[in-house]
């Protein structure tokens, strides 16, 4: 796994040449499990906005992991209630941040642009070192991301992080990629292979229940066998002491005012320390991938020998 440094990204130029091939190459690197790294923030973020963000805190830091911004609802959650004015300012700042990141990502990665599903943005004002979180919520243990409440149906989790701390780096550890881990660990005790049979019988039932539940206001979640496996893998890795202790590790220090992009469902990662980061998540549908045969879904389907998300 490598860091690919991009020094002077010219957004206007890239946006005017979406077929240059460079965007496709960046997508390939991301899908292989590399990290795109920008030493300087590659989109506009004013000094004033950054200073305001450094004054914000989040509510019940154990319950809400971060301050989240939901672009589709234009809504903030997890914020310490202060004045209405201040809340409104944070909301409009997060809205503007989210839009700028989307524009930047569309110029950088044309094969994904307009096909992705926009997920939440977040602001992470908490010092990460020693956060008192439940084991499965801890981010200082190596894991791949899987969202318990928002299954992707085979879509990929692509995230853009920006360290806005005035001076200190954000420290990450990364280890092997998900495709390698699936091949080694899937089917061993504690991590059973997904069963495609569940897909036809329980899958249909689960989906019907979820639809019926939503109709009466119950937030029931239906996970495809793929999503159930990825969530299981997330828990398995965090709970696996031997894996945490002995897996090969790279340590990265992302300096103040840098940005990095990574498929967090591919790259095992943990954050060891750092405070004040902005982040935006995109769900890239499987059809938009440029190396679909390397995706965790395809690797898993090859092992099982059956489709794990397809509608019946
Ligand atoms: C994560 O594990 O996805 C969080 C990484 C971070 O906050 O830097
Ligand atoms: Fe994560």
CSV table of C-alpha atoms and ligand atoms in Angstrom, one decimal:
chain,number,residue,atom,x,y,z
A,1,UNK,CA,0.0,0.0,0.0
A,2,UNK,CA,1.4,3.4,-0.9
A,3,UNK,CA,0.7,7.1,-0.6
A,4,UNK,CA,0.4,8.8,-3.9
A,5,UNK,CA,1.2,12.4,-3.5
A,6,UNK,CA,-0.5,15.0,-5.6
A,7,UNK,CA,1.2,18.4,-5.3
A,8,UNK,CA,-0.5,20.9,-7.6
A,9,UNK,CA,-3.9,19.7,-8.6
A,10,UNK,CA,-5.4,22.2,-11.0
A,11,UNK,CA,-9.1,21.7,-10.6
A,12,UNK,CA,-10.3,23.9,-13.4
A,13,UNK,CA,-7.9,22.2,-15.9
A,14,UNK,CA,-8.9,18.7,-14.7
A,15,UNK,CA,-12.6,19.6,-14.9
A,16,UNK,CA,-12.1,20.7,-18.5
A,17,UNK,CA,-10.4,17.4,-19.5
A,18,UNK,CA,-12.5,14.7,-17.9
A,19,UNK,CA,-11.3,12.1,-20.5
A,20,UNK,CA,-7.5,12.6,-20.1
A,21,UNK,CA,-7.1,9.2,-18.5
A,22,UNK,CA,-5.5,10.7,-15.3
A,23,UNK,CA,-8.8,10.4,-13.4
A,24,UNK,CA,-9.1,6.8,-14.3
A,25,UNK,CA,-5.6,6.1,-13.2
A,26,UNK,CA,-6.4,7.7,-9.8
A,27,UNK,CA,-9.5,5.5,-9.5
A,28,UNK,CA,-7.3,2.5,-10.2
A,29,UNK,CA,-4.9,3.4,-7.5
A,30,UNK,CA,-7.7,3.9,-5.0
A,31,UNK,CA,-9.3,0.6,-5.9
A,32,UNK,CA,-5.9,-1.2,-5.4
A,33,UNK,CA,-5.9,0.2,-1.9
A,34,UNK,CA,-3.5,3.1,-2.2
A,35,UNK,CA,-4.1,6.5,-0.6
A,36,UNK,CA,-4.2,9.8,-2.6
A,37,UNK,CA,-2.5,12.4,-0.6
A,38,UNK,CA,-2.6,16.2,-1.0
A,39,UNK,CA,0.0,18.1,1.2
A,40,UNK,CA,-2.1,21.2,1.0
A,41,UNK,CA,-6.0,21.4,1.2
A,42,UNK,CA,-7.0,21.1,-2.5
A,43,UNK,CA,-10.3,23.0,-2.2
A,44,UNK,CA,-11.2,26.3,-0.6
A,45,UNK,CA,-11.5,26.6,3.1
A,46,UNK,CA,-11.1,30.1,4.5
A,47,UNK,CA,-8.9,30.9,7.6
A,48,UNK,CA,-12.0,32.3,9.2
A,49,UNK,CA,-14.0,29.1,8.8
A,50,UNK,CA,-11.1,27.0,10.1
A,51,UNK,CA,-10.8,29.2,13.1
A,52,UNK,CA,-14.5,28.9,13.8
A,53,UNK,CA,-14.4,25.1,13.6
A,54,UNK,CA,-11.6,25.0,16.2
A,55,UNK,CA,-14.0,26.5,18.7
A,56,UNK,CA,-16.7,23.8,18.2
A,57,UNK,CA,-17.4,20.9,20.5
A,58,UNK,CA,-19.6,17.9,20.2
A,59,UNK,CA,-22.4,16.6,22.5
A,60,UNK,CA,-21.9,13.4,24.6
A,61,UNK,CA,-18.7,12.4,22.8
A,62,UNK,CA,-19.3,8.7,23.8
A,63,UNK,CA,-22.7,8.6,22.1
A,64,UNK,CA,-22.1,10.7,19.0
A,65,UNK,CA,-18.8,9.7,17.5
A,66,UNK,CA,-18.6,12.9,15.5
A,67,UNK,CA,-20.6,15.9,14.4
A,68,UNK,CA,-22.4,14.7,11.3
A,69,UNK,CA,-23.8,16.8,8.4
A,70,UNK,CA,-26.5,15.1,6.3
A,71,UNK,CA,-26.3,16.8,2.9
A,72,UNK,CA,-29.7,15.5,1.7
A,73,UNK,CA,-31.5,16.9,4.7
A,74,UNK,CA,-29.2,19.8,5.3
A,75,UNK,CA,-29.1,18.8,8.9
A,76,UNK,CA,-26.4,18.7,11.7
A,77,UNK,CA,-26.3,16.1,14.5
A,78,UNK,CA,-24.1,15.6,17.5
A,79,UNK,CA,-23.4,19.2,18.3
A,80,UNK,CA,-23.3,20.8,21.7
A,81,UNK,CA,-26.3,23.1,21.8
A,82,UNK,CA,-25.2,26.7,21.8
A,83,UNK,CA,-26.9,29.7,20.3
A,84,UNK,CA,-29.1,29.2,17.3
A,85,UNK,CA,-26.9,31.6,15.4
A,86,UNK,CA,-23.9,29.5,16.0
A,87,UNK,CA,-25.7,26.3,15.0
A,88,UNK,CA,-26.8,28.0,11.8
A,89,UNK,CA,-23.2,29.1,11.1
A,90,UNK,CA,-21.9,25.6,11.5
A,91,UNK,CA,-24.6,24.2,9.2
A,92,UNK,CA,-23.9,26.6,6.5
A,93,UNK,CA,-20.1,26.0,6.8
A,94,UNK,CA,-20.6,22.2,6.6
A,95,UNK,CA,-22.9,22.7,3.6
A,96,UNK,CA,-20.3,24.8,1.8
A,97,UNK,CA,-17.5,22.4,2.7
A,98,UNK,CA,-19.5,19.4,1.4
A,99,UNK,CA,-20.3,21.2,-1.9
A,100,UNK,CA,-16.7,22.2,-2.4
A,101,UNK,CA,-15.4,18.7,-1.8
A,102,UNK,CA,-18.0,17.3,-4.2
A,103,UNK,CA,-16.8,19.6,-6.9
A,104,UNK,CA,-13.2,18.8,-6.2
A,105,UNK,CA,-13.8,15.0,-6.2
A,106,UNK,CA,-15.8,15.3,-9.5
A,107,UNK,CA,-12.9,17.0,-11.2
A,108,UNK,CA,-10.4,14.5,-9.7
A,109,UNK,CA,-12.3,11.3,-10.3
A,110,UNK,CA,-14.5,11.7,-13.4
A,111,UNK,CA,-15.4,7.9,-13.7
A,112,UNK,CA,-17.2,8.1,-10.3
A,113,UNK,CA,-18.6,11.6,-10.6
A,114,UNK,CA,-22.4,11.8,-11.0
A,115,UNK,CA,-22.7,8.1,-10.3
A,116,UNK,CA,-21.8,8.1,-6.6
A,117,UNK,CA,-24.3,8.4,-3.8
A,118,UNK,CA,-23.5,11.2,-1.4
A,119,UNK,CA,-23.3,10.0,2.2
A,120,UNK,CA,-22.7,12.1,5.4
A,121,UNK,CA,-20.0,14.6,6.0
A,122,UNK,CA,-18.4,14.9,9.4
A,123,UNK,CA,-16.5,17.2,11.6
A,124,UNK,CA,-14.2,15.4,14.2
A,125,UNK,CA,-13.3,17.9,17.0
A,126,UNK,CA,-12.4,15.3,19.6
A,127,UNK,CA,-8.8,14.2,20.4
A,128,UNK,CA,-8.6,10.7,19.1
A,129,UNK,CA,-5.9,9.4,21.4
A,130,UNK,CA,-7.5,7.5,24.3
A,131,UNK,CA,-11.1,8.1,23.5
A,132,UNK,CA,-13.4,6.1,25.8
A,133,UNK,CA,-15.5,4.4,23.2
A,134,UNK,CA,-17.1,0.9,23.2
A,135,UNK,CA,-14.8,-1.7,21.5
A,136,UNK,CA,-16.8,-1.8,18.2
A,137,UNK,CA,-16.9,2.0,18.0
A,138,UNK,CA,-13.2,2.4,18.7
A,139,UNK,CA,-11.3,3.9,15.8
A,140,UNK,CA,-7.8,3.2,17.2
A,141,UNK,CA,-8.2,-0.5,16.4
A,142,UNK,CA,-7.5,-1.7,12.8
A,143,UNK,CA,-10.7,-2.2,10.8
A,144,UNK,CA,-12.4,-1.8,7.5
A,145,UNK,CA,-15.5,0.4,7.5
A,146,UNK,CA,-19.0,-0.9,7.3
A,147,UNK,CA,-22.0,1.2,8.3
A,148,UNK,CA,-24.4,-0.7,10.6
A,149,UNK,CA,-27.4,1.6,9.7
A,150,UNK,CA,-26.5,2.2,6.0
A,151,UNK,CA,-25.8,-1.0,4.1
A,152,UNK,CA,-24.2,-0.2,0.7
A,153,UNK,CA,-25.6,-3.2,-1.3
A,154,UNK,CA,-22.1,-3.7,-2.8
A,155,UNK,CA,-21.3,0.0,-3.2
A,156,UNK,CA,-17.9,1.1,-2.0
A,157,UNK,CA,-17.1,3.5,0.9
A,158,UNK,CA,-14.8,6.3,-0.4
A,159,UNK,CA,-13.8,9.0,2.1
A,160,UNK,CA,-12.0,12.3,1.9
A,161,UNK,CA,-10.3,13.5,5.1
A,162,UNK,CA,-8.8,16.9,5.9
A,163,UNK,CA,-6.7,17.7,8.9
A,164,UNK,CA,-7.6,21.2,10.0
A,165,UNK,CA,-5.6,21.2,13.3
A,166,UNK,CA,-3.4,24.3,13.2
A,167,UNK,CA,-0.2,22.4,13.8
A,168,UNK,CA,-0.5,18.7,14.8
A,169,UNK,CA,-0.6,15.8,12.4
A,170,UNK,CA,-3.3,13.1,12.4
A,171,UNK,CA,-1.7,9.7,12.9
A,172,UNK,CA,-3.1,6.6,11.2
A,173,UNK,CA,-2.0,3.0,11.0
A,174,UNK,CA,-2.9,0.9,8.0
A,175,UNK,CA,-2.5,-2.7,7.3
A,176,UNK,CA,-3.4,-5.3,4.6
A,177,UNK,CA,-6.2,-4.7,2.2
A,178,UNK,CA,-9.6,-6.3,2.5
A,179,UNK,CA,-9.3,-8.5,-0.6
A,180,UNK,CA,-6.2,-10.2,1.0
A,181,UNK,CA,-7.9,-10.5,4.3
A,182,UNK,CA,-11.1,-12.0,2.8
A,183,UNK,CA,-9.0,-14.7,1.0
A,184,UNK,CA,-7.2,-15.5,4.2
A,185,UNK,CA,-9.8,-15.3,6.8
A,186,UNK,CA,-13.3,-15.8,5.3
A,187,UNK,CA,-14.6,-19.3,6.2
A,188,UNK,CA,-12.4,-19.6,9.4
A,189,UNK,CA,-14.1,-19.9,12.8
A,190,UNK,CA,-15.6,-16.5,13.8
A,191,UNK,CA,-15.9,-15.3,10.2
A,192,UNK,CA,-18.2,-17.7,8.3
A,193,UNK,CA,-18.6,-17.2,4.5
A,194,UNK,CA,-21.9,-15.5,3.6
A,195,UNK,CA,-24.5,-18.0,2.5
A,196,UNK,CA,-26.2,-17.3,-0.7
A,197,UNK,CA,-29.1,-19.4,0.4
A,198,UNK,CA,-29.9,-16.7,3.0
A,199,UNK,CA,-30.2,-14.5,0.1
A,200,UNK,CA,-33.1,-16.3,-1.6
A,201,UNK,CA,-35.1,-17.3,1.5
A,202,UNK,CA,-34.2,-14.9,4.4
A,203,UNK,CA,-33.2,-12.2,2.0
A,204,UNK,CA,-36.7,-12.0,0.5
A,205,UNK,CA,-38.3,-12.1,3.9
A,206,UNK,CA,-35.9,-9.6,5.4
A,207,UNK,CA,-36.5,-7.2,2.6
A,208,UNK,CA,-40.3,-7.5,2.9
A,209,UNK,CA,-40.1,-6.9,6.6
A,210,UNK,CA,-37.8,-3.9,6.2
A,211,UNK,CA,-40.2,-2.4,3.6
A,212,UNK,CA,-43.3,-3.1,5.8
A,213,UNK,CA,-41.4,-1.7,8.9
A,214,UNK,CA,-40.5,1.5,7.1
A,215,UNK,CA,-44.1,2.0,6.1
A,216,UNK,CA,-45.1,2.1,9.8
A,217,UNK,CA,-42.1,4.2,10.7
A,218,UNK,CA,-39.9,1.4,12.1
A,219,UNK,CA,-36.3,1.9,10.9
A,220,UNK,CA,-35.7,-1.8,10.0
A,221,UNK,CA,-32.5,-2.5,8.1
A,222,UNK,CA,-32.2,-5.1,5.5
A,223,UNK,CA,-28.6,-6.2,4.8
A,224,UNK,CA,-27.6,-8.2,1.7
A,225,UNK,CA,-25.3,-11.2,2.5
A,226,UNK,CA,-22.4,-9.0,1.3
A,227,UNK,CA,-23.3,-6.2,3.8
A,228,UNK,CA,-23.8,-8.7,6.7
A,229,UNK,CA,-20.3,-10.1,5.9
A,230,UNK,CA,-18.6,-6.7,5.8
A,231,UNK,CA,-20.1,-5.7,9.1
A,232,UNK,CA,-19.1,-9.0,10.6
A,233,UNK,CA,-15.6,-8.5,9.3
A,234,UNK,CA,-15.5,-5.0,10.9
A,235,UNK,CA,-16.4,-6.5,14.3
A,236,UNK,CA,-14.1,-9.5,13.8
A,237,UNK,CA,-11.0,-7.4,13.1
A,238,UNK,CA,-11.6,-5.1,16.1
A,239,UNK,CA,-12.2,-8.1,18.4
A,240,UNK,CA,-9.2,-10.1,17.1
A,241,UNK,CA,-6.3,-9.4,19.4
A,242,UNK,CA,-3.8,-11.5,17.5
A,243,UNK,CA,-4.7,-9.6,14.2
A,244,UNK,CA,-4.3,-6.3,16.0
A,245,UNK,CA,-1.0,-7.2,17.5
A,246,UNK,CA,0.7,-9.0,14.7
A,247,UNK,CA,-0.5,-7.7,11.4
A,248,UNK,CA,2.0,-5.7,9.3
A,249,UNK,CA,1.6,-2.0,9.9
A,250,UNK,CA,2.4,1.3,8.2
A,251,UNK,CA,2.2,4.4,10.3
A,252,UNK,CA,1.2,7.6,8.6
A,253,UNK,CA,1.4,11.2,9.9
A,254,UNK,CA,-1.0,13.4,7.9
A,255,UNK,CA,0.3,16.9,8.5
A,256,UNK,CA,-1.8,19.9,9.5
A,257,UNK,CA,-3.7,21.2,6.5
A,258,UNK,CA,-3.3,18.1,4.4
A,259,UNK,CA,-6.1,16.0,2.7
A,260,UNK,CA,-6.2,12.3,1.9
A,261,UNK,CA,-8.6,10.1,0.0
A,262,UNK,CA,-9.1,6.3,0.6
A,263,UNK,CA,-11.5,3.5,0.1
A,264,UNK,CA,-12.0,2.7,3.8
A,265,UNK,CA,-13.8,-0.6,3.1
A,266,UNK,CA,-10.6,-1.7,1.3
A,267,UNK,CA,-7.8,-0.4,3.5
A,268,UNK,CA,-7.6,-1.6,7.1
A,269,UNK,CA,-7.0,1.6,9.1
A,270,UNK,CA,-7.0,3.0,12.6
A,271,UNK,CA,-6.6,6.6,13.8
A,272,UNK,CA,-4.1,6.8,16.8
A,273,UNK,CA,-4.1,10.5,17.5
A,274,UNK,CA,-5.1,13.8,16.1
A,275,UNK,CA,-7.8,16.4,16.6
A,276,UNK,CA,-10.0,18.4,14.3
A,277,UNK,CA,-10.7,16.7,11.0
A,278,UNK,CA,-13.3,17.2,8.3
A,279,UNK,CA,-14.5,14.3,6.2
A,280,UNK,CA,-17.0,13.6,3.4
A,281,UNK,CA,-18.2,10.1,2.5
A,282,UNK,CA,-19.2,8.9,-1.0
A,283,UNK,CA,-20.8,5.6,-1.8
A,284,UNK,CA,-19.4,4.5,-5.2
A,285,UNK,CA,-21.8,2.0,-6.9
A,286,UNK,CA,-20.2,-1.2,-8.0
A,287,UNK,CA,-21.0,-0.4,-11.7
A,288,UNK,CA,-18.8,2.7,-11.5
A,289,UNK,CA,-15.6,0.8,-10.4
A,290,UNK,CA,-12.8,0.7,-12.9
A,291,UNK,CA,-11.3,-2.5,-11.4
A,292,UNK,CA,-14.5,-4.3,-10.4
A,293,UNK,CA,-12.8,-7.7,-10.3
A,294,UNK,CA,-10.7,-6.5,-7.3
A,295,UNK,CA,-13.6,-5.3,-5.2
A,296,UNK,CA,-14.4,-7.0,-1.9
A,297,UNK,CA,-17.7,-8.0,-3.3
A,298,UNK,CA,-16.2,-9.9,-6.3
A,299,UNK,CA,-13.5,-11.5,-4.2
A,300,UNK,CA,-16.1,-12.8,-1.8
A,301,UNK,CA,-18.4,-13.9,-4.6
A,302,UNK,CA,-15.6,-15.9,-6.2
A,303,UNK,CA,-15.0,-17.7,-2.9
A,304,UNK,CA,-18.7,-18.4,-2.4
A,305,UNK,CA,-19.5,-19.1,-6.0
A,306,UNK,CA,-22.7,-17.2,-6.1
A,307,UNK,CA,-24.0,-13.6,-6.3
A,308,UNK,CA,-24.3,-11.9,-2.9
A,309,UNK,CA,-26.2,-8.7,-3.6
A,310,UNK,CA,-28.2,-9.3,-6.8
A,311,UNK,CA,-32.0,-8.9,-6.6
A,312,UNK,CA,-33.9,-12.1,-7.0
B,1,LIG,C1,-12.1,5.9,10.8
B,1,LIG,O1,-11.7,4.9,11.3
B,1,LIG,O2,-12.8,5.8,9.8
B,1,LIG,C2,-11.8,7.3,11.3
B,1,LIG,C3,-10.5,7.8,10.8
B,1,LIG,C4,-10.3,9.3,11.3
B,1,LIG,O3,-11.2,9.9,12.0
B,1,LIG,O4,-9.2,9.8,11.0
B,2,LIG,FE1,-12.9,3.6,9.9
